[in-house]
Coordinates of C-alpha atoms (C1' of nucleotides) in Angstrom, one line a residue:
Chain M
M1 CA 10.7 0.1 -61.4
A2 CA 11.3 -0.8 -57.7
R3 CA 10.6 -2.9 -54.6
K4 CA 13.0 -3.6 -52.5
P5 CA 11.2 -3.6 -49.5
P6 CA 13.5 -1.0 -46.3
T7 CA 16.1 -2.7 -45.3
N8 CA 14.2 -2.0 -41.8
P9 CA 10.9 -4.3 -41.1
R10 CA 9.3 -0.8 -42.7
K11 CA 10.0 3.1 -41.3
N12 CA 11.4 6.4 -42.2
A13 CA 10.0 8.6 -44.2
S14 CA 12.6 11.2 -46.5
Q15 CA 10.6 12.3 -49.7
A16 CA 7.8 15.4 -48.5
R17 CA 5.2 13.0 -50.2
S18 CA 5.8 10.2 -47.9
R19 CA 6.0 12.3 -44.7
A20 CA 3.1 13.7 -45.6
T21 CA 0.9 9.9 -45.9
V22 CA 2.8 9.2 -41.6
D23 CA 0.7 12.3 -41.1
A24 CA -2.6 10.9 -42.8
L25 CA -2.4 7.9 -41.0
V26 CA -1.2 8.6 -37.5
E27 CA -4.1 11.3 -38.3
A28 CA -6.5 8.9 -39.3
T29 CA -5.9 7.2 -36.6
A30 CA -6.7 9.2 -33.7
R31 CA -9.1 10.0 -35.8
I32 CA -11.5 6.6 -35.3
L33 CA -9.6 5.8 -32.9
V34 CA -12.1 9.1 -31.0
R35 CA -15.0 9.1 -33.5
E36 CA -15.7 5.1 -33.6
G37 CA -13.5 3.1 -31.0
F38 CA -10.5 0.6 -31.3
E39 CA -12.6 -2.3 -32.1
K40 CA -13.9 0.3 -35.2
T41 CA -10.1 1.2 -35.8
S42 CA -8.3 -1.4 -38.7
T43 CA -6.2 -1.1 -41.2
N44 CA -8.0 -1.3 -43.5
R45 CA -10.2 2.1 -42.4
I46 CA -7.7 3.1 -40.9
A47 CA -6.1 3.4 -44.7
E48 CA -9.5 4.4 -46.2
I49 CA -10.0 7.5 -43.7
A50 CA -6.3 8.4 -44.9
G51 CA -7.1 8.7 -48.4
V52 CA -4.0 5.8 -48.2
S53 CA -4.2 2.1 -49.7
V54 CA -2.9 -0.3 -47.3
G55 CA -0.4 -0.5 -48.5
S56 CA 1.5 2.0 -48.2
L57 CA 0.0 1.9 -44.9
Y58 CA 2.1 -0.7 -44.5
Q59 CA 5.4 0.4 -46.1
Y60 CA 5.4 2.4 -42.9
F61 CA 3.6 0.9 -40.8
P62 CA 4.6 -2.8 -39.7
G63 CA 0.5 -3.4 -38.0
K64 CA -2.1 -1.7 -36.6
E65 CA -0.1 -1.8 -32.7
A66 CA 2.6 0.2 -34.7
L67 CA -0.1 3.3 -35.8
V68 CA -1.7 3.5 -32.4
A69 CA 2.0 3.5 -30.8
A70 CA 2.5 5.9 -32.8
V71 CA -0.8 8.5 -32.1
I72 CA -0.6 7.7 -28.4
D73 CA 3.3 9.6 -28.9
R74 CA 1.8 11.8 -30.2
H75 CA -0.5 13.2 -27.3
N76 CA 2.1 12.4 -24.8
H77 CA 4.8 14.7 -26.6
E78 CA 2.3 17.1 -26.8
I79 CA 1.9 17.0 -23.4
M80 CA 4.7 16.5 -22.2
Q81 CA 5.8 20.7 -24.1
V82 CA 3.4 21.4 -22.1
V83 CA 4.4 19.9 -18.4
R84 CA 8.0 20.7 -19.4
A85 CA 6.6 24.5 -20.4
A86 CA 4.8 25.0 -17.2
L87 CA 8.0 23.5 -15.1
T88 CA 10.6 25.5 -17.0
E89 CA 8.7 29.2 -16.3
V90 CA 8.2 28.4 -12.1
A91 CA 11.3 27.7 -11.8
D92 CA 11.2 30.7 -10.1
L93 CA 8.7 31.5 -7.8
P94 CA 7.6 30.0 -4.3
I95 CA 6.1 26.2 -3.6
D96 CA 2.8 28.1 -2.7
K97 CA 2.3 30.1 -7.0
A98 CA 4.9 27.4 -8.5
V99 CA 2.5 24.5 -7.4
R100 CA -1.1 26.5 -8.7
R101 CA 0.2 27.0 -12.0
L102 CA 1.4 23.1 -12.8
V103 CA -2.0 22.4 -10.4
T104 CA -3.9 24.8 -13.5
V105 CA -1.5 23.5 -16.7
A106 CA -1.8 19.8 -15.5
I107 CA -5.2 19.9 -16.3
E108 CA -5.1 21.7 -18.9
A109 CA -2.9 18.9 -20.1
H110 CA -5.6 16.3 -20.0
R111 CA -7.8 19.0 -21.8
I112 CA -5.6 18.8 -24.9
D113 CA -7.7 16.6 -26.4
P114 CA -10.6 14.3 -23.1
K115 CA -11.6 12.2 -26.2
L116 CA -8.3 10.8 -27.4
H117 CA -6.7 10.9 -23.9
R118 CA -9.4 8.4 -23.4
V119 CA -9.1 6.7 -25.5
L120 CA -5.4 6.2 -25.9
A121 CA -6.1 5.5 -22.0
E122 CA -7.1 2.9 -22.3
Q123 CA -5.1 1.0 -24.9
T124 CA -1.8 2.0 -23.7
P125 CA -1.3 -1.5 -22.2
R126 CA -1.6 -2.6 -25.3
T127 CA 0.3 -1.4 -27.5
G128 CA 4.5 -2.0 -25.7
Q129 CA 3.5 1.5 -25.1
L130 CA 3.7 1.2 -21.0
A131 CA 8.0 1.8 -21.5
D132 CA 7.7 5.3 -22.9
V133 CA 4.6 6.7 -20.7
E134 CA 7.0 5.0 -18.1
A135 CA 9.6 7.1 -19.4
F136 CA 7.5 10.2 -19.3
N137 CA 6.0 9.6 -15.6
R138 CA 10.1 9.7 -15.1
E139 CA 10.5 12.6 -17.1
V140 CA 7.8 14.2 -15.0
H141 CA 9.4 13.5 -11.5
T142 CA 13.1 14.1 -12.2
L143 CA 10.7 18.1 -13.3
V144 CA 9.5 18.6 -10.0
R145 CA 12.0 16.9 -8.0
A146 CA 14.4 19.5 -9.2
Y147 CA 12.4 22.0 -8.3
F148 CA 11.5 21.0 -4.8
E149 CA 15.4 20.6 -4.6
S150 CA 15.7 23.5 -4.9
R151 CA 12.9 25.1 -3.0
R152 CA 13.9 22.6 0.0
K153 CA 14.4 25.9 2.5
E154 CA 10.6 26.9 2.4
M155 CA 9.7 23.4 3.5
R156 CA 9.8 21.2 6.0
K157 CA 12.1 18.5 7.1
I158 CA 10.9 15.8 4.2
D159 CA 12.0 12.7 1.7
I160 CA 12.0 14.6 -0.7
D161 CA 11.4 11.3 -3.5
I162 CA 8.1 10.6 -1.4
A163 CA 6.8 13.9 -1.8
T164 CA 7.7 13.5 -5.2
F165 CA 5.5 10.9 -5.3
I166 CA 3.3 11.7 -3.8
C167 CA 2.2 15.3 -4.8
V168 CA 2.1 14.3 -8.1
S169 CA 0.4 11.1 -8.1
A170 CA -2.3 13.4 -5.9
I171 CA -1.6 16.2 -8.3
E172 CA -2.4 13.8 -11.5
A173 CA -5.3 11.6 -10.2
I174 CA -7.9 15.4 -9.6
A175 CA -7.0 16.5 -12.7
H176 CA -7.5 12.6 -14.2
N177 CA -10.2 12.8 -12.8
T178 CA -11.9 16.3 -13.0
V179 CA -11.5 16.1 -16.2
L180 CA -12.2 12.5 -17.3
N181 CA -15.5 11.8 -14.8
Q182 CA -17.3 15.1 -14.5
A183 CA -17.8 14.8 -18.2
E184 CA -18.0 18.9 -20.1
M185 CA -20.3 20.2 -17.3
L186 CA -17.1 21.8 -16.4
S187 CA -17.2 26.1 -14.8
D188 CA -14.7 28.2 -15.1
K189 CA -15.8 29.0 -11.6
M190 CA -15.2 25.1 -10.8
V191 CA -12.4 24.5 -12.2
R192 CA -11.2 28.0 -10.4
T193 CA -12.3 26.5 -6.7
L194 CA -10.2 22.4 -7.2
V195 CA -7.1 24.2 -8.2
D196 CA -7.9 26.3 -4.8
E197 CA -8.9 23.7 -2.6
T198 CA -5.6 21.3 -4.3
T199 CA -3.3 23.8 -4.5
R200 CA -3.8 24.2 -0.3
M201 CA -3.5 20.3 0.3
V202 CA -0.5 20.3 -1.7
V203 CA 1.2 23.3 -0.3
G204 CA 0.2 22.1 3.2
Y205 CA 2.0 19.5 2.5
L206 CA 4.7 20.9 1.5
R207 CA 5.4 22.8 4.8
Chain A
M1 CA -34.5 -35.1 -24.7
A2 CA -35.3 -32.1 -23.9
R3 CA -32.7 -28.2 -25.9
K4 CA -34.5 -25.2 -26.5
P5 CA -32.1 -22.8 -25.5
P6 CA -32.8 -20.9 -22.4
T7 CA -35.5 -18.4 -23.2
N8 CA -33.5 -15.5 -21.6
P9 CA -30.0 -15.0 -24.1
R10 CA -28.8 -17.1 -21.6
K11 CA -28.4 -16.5 -18.2
N12 CA -29.9 -18.9 -15.3
A13 CA -27.1 -22.2 -13.4
S14 CA -29.6 -23.9 -11.3
Q15 CA -28.4 -27.8 -10.5
A16 CA -24.8 -27.6 -9.0
R17 CA -23.1 -29.4 -11.7
S18 CA -24.1 -26.0 -14.1
R19 CA -23.0 -23.3 -10.8
A20 CA -19.6 -24.9 -11.3
T21 CA -19.5 -24.9 -15.1
V22 CA -19.7 -21.1 -14.2
D23 CA -17.0 -20.8 -11.7
A24 CA -14.7 -22.9 -13.6
L25 CA -15.2 -20.6 -17.2
V26 CA -14.9 -17.3 -15.1
E27 CA -11.7 -18.0 -13.4
A28 CA -10.5 -19.2 -16.4
T29 CA -11.1 -16.6 -17.6
A30 CA -10.0 -15.0 -14.9
R31 CA -6.4 -16.9 -14.7
I32 CA -6.0 -16.5 -19.1
L33 CA -6.5 -12.5 -18.6
V34 CA -3.4 -12.7 -16.3
R35 CA -1.6 -14.7 -17.7
E36 CA -2.1 -14.9 -21.7
G37 CA -3.1 -11.6 -21.8
F38 CA -6.6 -9.7 -23.7
E39 CA -5.4 -10.4 -27.0
K40 CA -5.2 -14.3 -26.3
T41 CA -8.3 -14.9 -24.7
S42 CA -10.9 -16.6 -26.4
T43 CA -14.3 -17.9 -25.8
N44 CA -12.7 -21.4 -27.4
R45 CA -9.4 -20.5 -25.2
I46 CA -11.7 -20.5 -22.4
A47 CA -14.0 -23.1 -23.0
E48 CA -10.9 -25.4 -23.3
I49 CA -8.4 -24.1 -19.3
A50 CA -11.8 -24.4 -17.9
G51 CA -12.2 -27.7 -18.9
V52 CA -15.9 -27.0 -20.9
S53 CA -17.2 -26.8 -24.2
V54 CA -17.8 -23.7 -26.1
G55 CA -21.1 -25.0 -26.0
S56 CA -21.0 -24.7 -22.5
L57 CA -20.1 -21.6 -22.3
Y58 CA -22.9 -20.0 -24.7
Q59 CA -25.1 -22.2 -22.9
Y60 CA -24.4 -19.6 -19.4
F61 CA -22.6 -16.3 -21.5
P62 CA -24.1 -15.1 -24.3
G63 CA -20.8 -13.8 -25.5
K64 CA -16.7 -13.2 -24.8
E65 CA -16.9 -9.9 -23.3
A66 CA -20.0 -11.4 -20.1
L67 CA -16.5 -13.3 -19.3
V68 CA -14.4 -10.2 -18.6
A69 CA -17.5 -8.2 -17.4
A70 CA -17.8 -11.5 -14.3
V71 CA -14.6 -11.1 -13.3
I72 CA -15.2 -7.4 -13.4
D73 CA -18.2 -8.2 -10.9
R74 CA -16.3 -10.2 -8.8
H75 CA -12.9 -8.5 -8.0
N76 CA -15.0 -5.6 -7.9
H77 CA -17.1 -7.2 -5.2
E78 CA -13.9 -8.6 -3.8
I79 CA -12.8 -5.1 -3.4
M80 CA -15.9 -3.4 -2.4
Q81 CA -16.6 -5.4 1.0
V82 CA -12.8 -4.3 2.0
V83 CA -13.0 -1.3 1.8
R84 CA -17.2 -1.0 3.6
A85 CA -16.0 -3.4 5.8
A86 CA -13.3 0.1 6.4
L87 CA -15.3 3.0 6.3
T88 CA -18.0 1.4 9.1
E89 CA -15.2 -0.4 11.3
V90 CA -13.7 3.5 10.9
A91 CA -17.0 4.8 11.6
D92 CA -16.2 6.8 15.0
L93 CA -12.6 7.2 14.8
P94 CA -11.6 10.4 14.8
I95 CA -10.3 12.3 11.2
D96 CA -6.1 11.2 11.9
K97 CA -7.0 8.3 13.4
A98 CA -9.6 6.6 10.7
V99 CA -7.8 8.7 7.5
R100 CA -4.3 5.8 8.2
R101 CA -6.7 3.6 8.1
L102 CA -9.1 4.4 4.9
V103 CA -5.0 4.6 3.5
T104 CA -3.5 1.3 4.4
V105 CA -7.4 -0.5 3.4
A106 CA -6.5 1.3 0.0
I107 CA -3.0 -0.4 -0.3
E108 CA -4.4 -3.7 0.8
A109 CA -7.5 -4.1 -2.0
H110 CA -5.6 -2.4 -4.7
R111 CA -3.0 -5.8 -3.4
I112 CA -5.5 -8.1 -3.0
D113 CA -4.1 -9.4 -7.1
P114 CA -2.3 -7.0 -8.7
K115 CA -1.6 -8.7 -11.7
L116 CA -5.3 -9.2 -12.2
H117 CA -6.3 -6.2 -11.3
R118 CA -4.1 -4.4 -13.2
V119 CA -5.1 -6.0 -16.7
L120 CA -8.5 -5.6 -15.0
A121 CA -8.0 -1.7 -15.1
E122 CA -7.0 -1.9 -18.7
Q123 CA -10.4 -4.2 -20.3
T124 CA -13.1 -2.0 -18.1
P125 CA -13.7 0.4 -20.3
R126 CA -14.0 -2.7 -23.2
T127 CA -16.2 -4.3 -20.7
G128 CA -18.7 -1.7 -20.9
Q129 CA -18.5 -1.4 -17.4
L130 CA -18.0 0.9 -16.9
A131 CA -20.9 2.0 -15.9
D132 CA -20.3 -0.2 -13.1
V133 CA -17.2 1.8 -11.9
E134 CA -18.5 3.9 -12.3
A135 CA -21.9 3.0 -9.0
F136 CA -18.9 1.4 -7.3
N137 CA -17.2 4.7 -7.7
R138 CA -19.8 6.3 -6.4
E139 CA -20.9 4.3 -3.4
V140 CA -17.0 4.8 -1.5
H141 CA -17.3 8.7 -2.6
T142 CA -20.7 8.5 -0.4
L143 CA -20.1 6.2 1.9
V144 CA -16.5 8.8 2.5
R145 CA -19.2 12.1 2.5
A146 CA -21.3 10.9 5.1
Y147 CA -18.1 9.8 7.3
F148 CA -16.6 14.0 6.5
E149 CA -20.5 14.9 7.1
S150 CA -20.4 13.5 10.9
R151 CA -17.5 14.6 11.6
R152 CA -17.7 18.1 10.1
K153 CA -16.9 19.0 13.9
E154 CA -12.9 18.4 13.4
M155 CA -12.9 19.9 10.6
R156 CA -12.6 23.4 9.2
K157 CA -15.0 25.1 7.1
I158 CA -14.7 23.4 3.5
D159 CA -17.0 22.0 0.6
I160 CA -18.0 18.6 1.6
D161 CA -18.2 17.3 -2.1
I162 CA -15.1 18.8 -2.6
A163 CA -13.5 17.6 -0.4
T164 CA -14.5 14.3 -0.5
F165 CA -12.7 14.4 -4.4
I166 CA -10.3 15.3 -3.6
C167 CA -9.1 12.9 -0.9
V168 CA -10.8 9.8 -2.4
S169 CA -8.9 10.9 -5.6
A170 CA -5.8 11.6 -4.3
I171 CA -5.6 8.2 -2.0
E172 CA -6.9 5.9 -4.8
A173 CA -4.1 7.4 -6.9
I174 CA -1.1 6.4 -3.8
A175 CA -1.7 3.1 -3.2
H176 CA -2.7 2.3 -7.0
N177 CA 1.1 3.6 -8.6
T178 CA 2.5 2.7 -4.7
V179 CA 0.6 -1.5 -5.6
L180 CA 1.4 -0.7 -10.1
N181 CA 4.5 1.7 -10.2
Q182 CA 6.8 0.4 -7.2
A183 CA 6.6 -3.5 -8.9
E184 CA 6.5 -5.9 -5.6
M185 CA 9.3 -3.9 -4.2
L186 CA 7.8 -3.4 -1.5
S187 CA 8.9 -3.1 1.9
D188 CA 6.8 -3.5 4.8
K189 CA 8.8 -0.1 5.7
M190 CA 8.4 1.4 2.9
V191 CA 4.8 0.9 3.1
R192 CA 4.0 2.0 6.1
T193 CA 5.9 5.7 5.4
L194 CA 3.6 6.5 2.1
V195 CA -0.1 5.4 4.8
D196 CA 2.4 8.3 7.0
E197 CA 2.3 10.5 4.4
T198 CA -0.3 10.2 2.6
T199 CA -2.2 10.5 6.4
R200 CA -0.5 13.4 7.1
M201 CA -1.3 15.4 3.5
V202 CA -5.0 15.2 3.4
V203 CA -6.0 15.3 7.7
G204 CA -3.9 18.5 7.5
Y205 CA -6.4 19.4 4.1
L206 CA -9.2 18.7 5.7
R207 CA -8.2 20.8 9.1
Chain Z
dA1 C1' 15.3 12.0 -71.2
dT2 C1' 16.5 7.8 -69.9
dA3 C1' 16.9 4.9 -65.4
dT4 C1' 16.1 4.3 -61.3
dA5 C1' 14.5 4.8 -56.1
dA6 C1' 10.9 6.4 -54.3
dT7 C1' 6.5 5.9 -53.3
dG8 C1' 1.6 4.4 -53.6
dC9 C1' -2.1 1.2 -54.9
dG10 C1' -5.8 -2.8 -53.7
dA11 C1' -7.8 -7.8 -54.8
dG12 C1' -7.4 -11.4 -52.5
dC13 C1' -4.6 -15.0 -49.7
dA14 C1' -4.2 -16.8 -44.8
dT15 C1' -6.5 -16.8 -40.2
dT16 C1' -8.1 -15.6 -36.0
dC17 C1' -12.1 -16.6 -33.5
dG18 C1' -16.8 -15.5 -31.6
dC19 C1' -20.2 -18.3 -31.9
dT20 C1' -24.3 -22.5 -33.4
dC21 C1' -26.2 -26.3 -33.7
dG22 C1' -28.0 -31.6 -33.8
dC23 C1' -27.0 -34.2 -30.9
dT24 C1' -25.3 -37.1 -26.2
dT25 C1' -24.5 -37.5 -20.8
dT26 C1' -26.4 -37.1 -16.6
dT27 C1' -29.8 -35.2 -13.4
dT28 C1' -34.6 -34.7 -11.7
dC29 C1' -39.5 -36.6 -10.5
dC30 C1' -42.9 -40.1 -11.4
Chain P
dG1 C1' -37.4 -47.7 -14.6
dG2 C1' -38.4 -44.3 -17.5
dA3 C1' -39.4 -40.0 -19.5
dA4 C1' -38.6 -35.3 -20.2
dA5 C1' -36.1 -31.8 -18.3
dA6 C1' -31.1 -30.2 -17.9
dA7 C1' -26.5 -29.9 -19.3
dG8 C1' -22.8 -30.8 -21.9
dC9 C1' -20.5 -31.2 -26.0
dG10 C1' -17.2 -30.6 -30.2
dA11 C1' -16.6 -29.8 -35.4
dG12 C1' -16.5 -26.2 -38.4
dC13 C1' -19.1 -22.1 -40.2
dG14 C1' -19.1 -17.3 -41.6
dA15 C1' -17.5 -12.7 -40.7
dA16 C1' -14.2 -9.6 -40.1
dT17 C1' -10.0 -8.2 -40.7
dG18 C1' -4.7 -8.1 -40.6
dC19 C1' -1.7 -7.6 -44.5
dT20 C1' 1.4 -9.5 -48.9
dC21 C1' 3.1 -9.2 -53.4
dG22 C1' 3.0 -7.6 -58.0
dC23 C1' 2.5 -3.7 -60.3
dA24 C1' 1.4 1.7 -61.6
dT25 C1' 3.1 6.2 -60.4
dT26 C1' 6.0 10.0 -59.0
dA27 C1' 10.2 11.4 -58.0
dT28 C1' 15.3 12.5 -58.3
dA29 C1' 19.3 12.1 -60.5
dT30 C1' 23.1 11.9 -64.8

DNA sequence: ATATAATGCGAGCATTCGCTCGCTTTTTCC
DNA sequence: GGAAAAAGCGAGCGAATGCTCGCATTATAT
């Protein structure tokens, strides 16, 4: 017999049942985004697919944007986890080995869920998540920068910030275009060649 | 006393007045996209800002998407013109000079109208203009590839398609990030340094 | 077992927005 | 000058969709 909207706009989810509801909603949002596109992604439809009522949806999310934002966030966290792991793992390797690994990981990260990645890349601006994406970007830069710093001896005299900016931009773009443009027509051999070449370019640049 | 909707869905614009109307509509669309964002860009609002009635709008454009598509098209043509000019101009230069020029142009192209560029980059997918953008991309690749081919002697043994893909991706991304991330806080000195470094990376990679 | 809080429901209200249609005004052409 | 064609007008229809509200069900606490 309650009713008294959670103090804050909407949020939280303490009991197990409600956490499941939230998960179902986020998952449903992701699925609809991929399968039907952003236009067809209405709150009513999300609720329907999640097997939840619209009312419940609005208990946890202030609106459609928030749902998309949640999906973006989840996906970004998945990617960042992979990237962080790689950068840790690579800390003691020399530049050439390290860069090769990072390039590989960049491509792998984009491959986690290419279709979702594509849709999210399109929708990120709209949801005001640009700031958060920016944050992730900064973290990547910081991590890479730190690695470069620790390997200065192997590198030529160079402005580390600029080198980081250039290398990260280049690697990200190549990974992005590789996965998104070349469709699914990506032979393993092709990937290996691209990794080789990208590594060559970056390593050659750094020293 | 006519009336008999132009045979085709809508289109053409023969008289001077109507061409002006079309221009006003496209221009208004661009302005609203930049100043108010995609959500606020309704056909009613576009007509209002263009100083034209909604009815007239629908005489020339089958819908909102078509308007946005027209803006995208216009912008892409502007950019491609700059790029084509640069590649012609560069045809007889050695690799290092040529790459430097191309990197510079890439940044300049992104600087034509950064705010519009940003919004359009976000909205391109939605308008089904991906195909057209793809076409422009392919043209860039073709042109760059042709240049590389003609300069093979200055380059190491290398797969030209892969080299093109990697170089174009890297240069574009660096230009893009430079203009969009670093906000308007872009000293000329900074730009020069970035051009130097990017050129160094690409040229170093090619030979 | 009973009270209270948490979670869930879904019909329908309100709003936004694309778009049409019947009509007027301007231009062209003889 | 006048007829026909081209261009322009804008109130308002209809569909889509975000979201609310009053009530029902399930969990927790005592």
